[in-house]
């Protein structure tokens, strides 16, 4: 048994690495560009997505199996958190873009 099987196989490991890569990009983004306040919403959103993918991978894997209600409720809460934070982050980015635009004549 390998570590990859703990997380439900190669496909789930790749699915887990995608939000982890997004978190790394968002943590390095302020060194390249100005992210305004939207970064404080996008990083927790990607962390929620990472938690959801990790929960799904562990549920399908061989290491840990959560009881059905805990896994279902945890997954739903992480999904709602991800969607809510992404929407709030996009709203903050939109407001930041409007405030940085030059006034129209």
PDB file of C-alpha atoms in Angstrom:
ATOM      1  CA  UNK A   1       0.000   0.000   0.000  1.00  0.00           C
ATOM      2  CA  UNK A   2       1.406   3.364  -1.029  1.00  0.00           C
ATOM      3  CA  UNK A   3       0.709   6.846   0.250  1.00  0.00           C
ATOM      4  CA  UNK A   4      -1.164   7.681  -2.974  1.00  0.00           C
ATOM      5  CA  UNK A   5      -3.710   4.973  -2.140  1.00  0.00           C
ATOM      6  CA  UNK A   6      -4.386   6.684   1.210  1.00  0.00           C
ATOM      7  CA  UNK A   7      -5.877   9.600  -0.723  1.00  0.00           C
ATOM      8  CA  UNK A   8      -7.931   7.530  -3.173  1.00  0.00           C
ATOM      9  CA  UNK A   9      -5.462   7.132  -6.027  1.00  0.00           C
ATOM     10  CA  UNK A  10      -3.568   9.274  -8.502  1.00  0.00           C
ATOM     11  CA  UNK A  11      -6.608  11.237  -9.715  1.00  0.00           C
ATOM     12  CA  UNK A  12      -7.454  12.425  -6.215  1.00  0.00           C
ATOM     13  CA  UNK A  13      -3.847  13.378  -5.505  1.00  0.00           C
ATOM     14  CA  UNK A  14      -3.855  15.575  -8.630  1.00  0.00           C
ATOM     15  CA  UNK A  15      -7.196  17.058  -7.528  1.00  0.00           C
ATOM     16  CA  UNK A  16      -5.638  17.865  -4.143  1.00  0.00           C
ATOM     17  CA  UNK A  17      -2.570  19.475  -5.726  1.00  0.00           C
ATOM     18  CA  UNK A  18      -4.617  21.934  -7.839  1.00  0.00           C
ATOM     19  CA  UNK A  19      -5.949  24.046  -4.917  1.00  0.00           C
ATOM     20  CA  UNK A  20      -2.592  23.677  -3.150  1.00  0.00           C
ATOM     21  CA  UNK A  21      -0.922  25.223  -6.207  1.00  0.00           C
ATOM     22  CA  UNK A  22      -3.545  27.994  -6.144  1.00  0.00           C
ATOM     23  CA  UNK A  23      -2.735  28.738  -2.505  1.00  0.00           C
ATOM     24  CA  UNK A  24       0.976  28.977  -3.345  1.00  0.00           C
ATOM     25  CA  UNK A  25       0.271  31.327  -6.260  1.00  0.00           C
ATOM     26  CA  UNK A  26      -1.934  33.540  -4.097  1.00  0.00           C
ATOM     27  CA  UNK A  27       0.692  33.699  -1.361  1.00  0.00           C
ATOM     28  CA  UNK A  28       3.338  34.770  -3.907  1.00  0.00           C
ATOM     29  CA  UNK A  29       1.061  37.173  -5.853  1.00  0.00           C
ATOM     30  CA  UNK A  30       1.632  40.260  -3.641  1.00  0.00           C
ATOM     31  CA  UNK A  31       5.317  40.123  -4.563  1.00  0.00           C
ATOM     32  CA  UNK A  32       4.357  40.513  -8.246  1.00  0.00           C
ATOM     33  CA  UNK A  33       1.206  42.630  -8.263  1.00  0.00           C
ATOM     34  CA  UNK A  34      -1.148  44.549  -6.004  1.00  0.00           C
ATOM     35  CA  UNK A  35      -3.981  42.251  -4.927  1.00  0.00           C
ATOM     36  CA  UNK A  36      -5.812  44.830  -2.795  1.00  0.00           C
ATOM     37  CA  UNK A  37      -8.142  43.273  -0.246  1.00  0.00           C
ATOM     38  CA  UNK A  38      -9.422  40.410  -2.397  1.00  0.00           C
ATOM     39  CA  UNK A  39      -6.470  38.207  -1.391  1.00  0.00           C
ATOM     40  CA  UNK A  40      -7.808  37.818   2.124  1.00  0.00           C
ATOM     41  CA  UNK A  41     -10.892  36.121   0.661  1.00  0.00           C
ATOM     42  CA  UNK A  42      -9.255  34.058  -2.071  1.00  0.00           C
ATOM     43  CA  UNK A  43      -6.650  32.371   0.156  1.00  0.00           C
ATOM     44  CA  UNK A  44      -9.282  30.990   2.595  1.00  0.00           C
ATOM     45  CA  UNK A  45     -11.452  30.020  -0.399  1.00  0.00           C
ATOM     46  CA  UNK A  46      -8.626  27.962  -1.867  1.00  0.00           C
ATOM     47  CA  UNK A  47      -7.958  26.511   1.595  1.00  0.00           C
ATOM     48  CA  UNK A  48     -11.635  25.445   1.779  1.00  0.00           C
ATOM     49  CA  UNK A  49     -11.352  23.886  -1.689  1.00  0.00           C
ATOM     50  CA  UNK A  50      -8.176  22.103  -0.572  1.00  0.00           C
ATOM     51  CA  UNK A  51      -9.984  20.817   2.538  1.00  0.00           C
ATOM     52  CA  UNK A  52     -12.896  19.594   0.437  1.00  0.00           C
ATOM     53  CA  UNK A  53     -10.613  17.754  -1.992  1.00  0.00           C
ATOM     54  CA  UNK A  54      -8.670  16.279   0.928  1.00  0.00           C
ATOM     55  CA  UNK A  55     -11.897  15.112   2.574  1.00  0.00           C
ATOM     56  CA  UNK A  56     -13.065  13.507  -0.679  1.00  0.00           C
ATOM     57  CA  UNK A  57      -9.690  11.861  -1.198  1.00  0.00           C
ATOM     58  CA  UNK A  58      -9.553  10.500   2.338  1.00  0.00           C
ATOM     59  CA  UNK A  59     -13.109   9.219   2.050  1.00  0.00           C
ATOM     60  CA  UNK A  60     -12.222   7.307  -1.132  1.00  0.00           C
ATOM     61  CA  UNK A  61      -8.846   6.185   0.162  1.00  0.00           C
ATOM     62  CA  UNK A  62      -7.750   3.399   2.459  1.00  0.00           C
ATOM     63  CA  UNK A  63      -6.386   5.382   5.425  1.00  0.00           C
ATOM     64  CA  UNK A  64      -9.379   7.108   7.048  1.00  0.00           C
ATOM     65  CA  UNK A  65     -13.087   6.705   6.550  1.00  0.00           C
ATOM     66  CA  UNK A  66     -15.282   9.377   8.121  1.00  0.00           C
ATOM     67  CA  UNK A  67     -18.752   8.450   9.363  1.00  0.00           C
ATOM     68  CA  UNK A  68     -21.311   9.343   6.704  1.00  0.00           C
ATOM     69  CA  UNK A  69     -22.971  12.331   8.440  1.00  0.00           C
ATOM     70  CA  UNK A  70     -19.639  13.914   9.433  1.00  0.00           C
ATOM     71  CA  UNK A  71     -18.169  13.562   5.954  1.00  0.00           C
ATOM     72  CA  UNK A  72     -21.319  14.848   4.271  1.00  0.00           C
ATOM     73  CA  UNK A  73     -21.788  17.840   6.595  1.00  0.00           C
ATOM     74  CA  UNK A  74     -18.082  18.679   6.492  1.00  0.00           C
ATOM     75  CA  UNK A  75     -18.046  18.507   2.706  1.00  0.00           C
ATOM     76  CA  UNK A  76     -21.126  20.705   2.387  1.00  0.00           C
ATOM     77  CA  UNK A  77     -19.718  23.300   4.795  1.00  0.00           C
ATOM     78  CA  UNK A  78     -16.404  23.411   2.928  1.00  0.00           C
ATOM     79  CA  UNK A  79     -18.197  23.743  -0.408  1.00  0.00           C
ATOM     80  CA  UNK A  80     -20.431  26.551   0.880  1.00  0.00           C
ATOM     81  CA  UNK A  81     -17.381  28.274   2.374  1.00  0.00           C
ATOM     82  CA  UNK A  82     -15.480  27.998  -0.903  1.00  0.00           C
ATOM     83  CA  UNK A  83     -18.310  29.408  -3.018  1.00  0.00           C
ATOM     84  CA  UNK A  84     -19.106  32.182  -0.528  1.00  0.00           C
ATOM     85  CA  UNK A  85     -15.492  33.289  -0.192  1.00  0.00           C
ATOM     86  CA  UNK A  86     -14.916  33.221  -3.960  1.00  0.00           C
ATOM     87  CA  UNK A  87     -18.000  35.391  -4.538  1.00  0.00           C
ATOM     88  CA  UNK A  88     -16.918  37.791  -1.773  1.00  0.00           C
ATOM     89  CA  UNK A  89     -13.371  37.907  -3.178  1.00  0.00           C
ATOM     90  CA  UNK A  90     -14.640  38.680  -6.677  1.00  0.00           C
ATOM     91  CA  UNK A  91     -16.854  41.414  -5.238  1.00  0.00           C
ATOM     92  CA  UNK A  92     -13.862  42.907  -3.367  1.00  0.00           C
ATOM     93  CA  UNK A  93     -11.747  42.742  -6.530  1.00  0.00           C
ATOM     94  CA  UNK A  94     -14.516  44.451  -8.520  1.00  0.00           C
ATOM     95  CA  UNK A  95     -14.866  47.210  -5.914  1.00  0.00           C
ATOM     96  CA  UNK A  96     -11.077  47.618  -5.814  1.00  0.00           C
ATOM     97  CA  UNK A  97     -11.000  47.958  -9.576  1.00  0.00           C
ATOM     98  CA  UNK A  98     -13.708  50.632  -9.512  1.00  0.00           C
ATOM     99  CA  UNK A  99     -11.942  52.619  -6.806  1.00  0.00           C
ATOM    100  CA  UNK A 100      -8.605  52.541  -8.650  1.00  0.00           C
ATOM    101  CA  UNK A 101     -10.124  53.611 -11.996  1.00  0.00           C
ATOM    102  CA  UNK A 102      -9.646  57.253 -12.954  1.00  0.00           C
ATOM    103  CA  UNK A 103     -12.794  59.370 -12.605  1.00  0.00           C
ATOM    104  CA  UNK A 104     -14.829  59.704 -15.778  1.00  0.00           C
ATOM    105  CA  UNK A 105     -15.482  63.165 -17.194  1.00  0.00           C
TER     106      UNK A 105
END
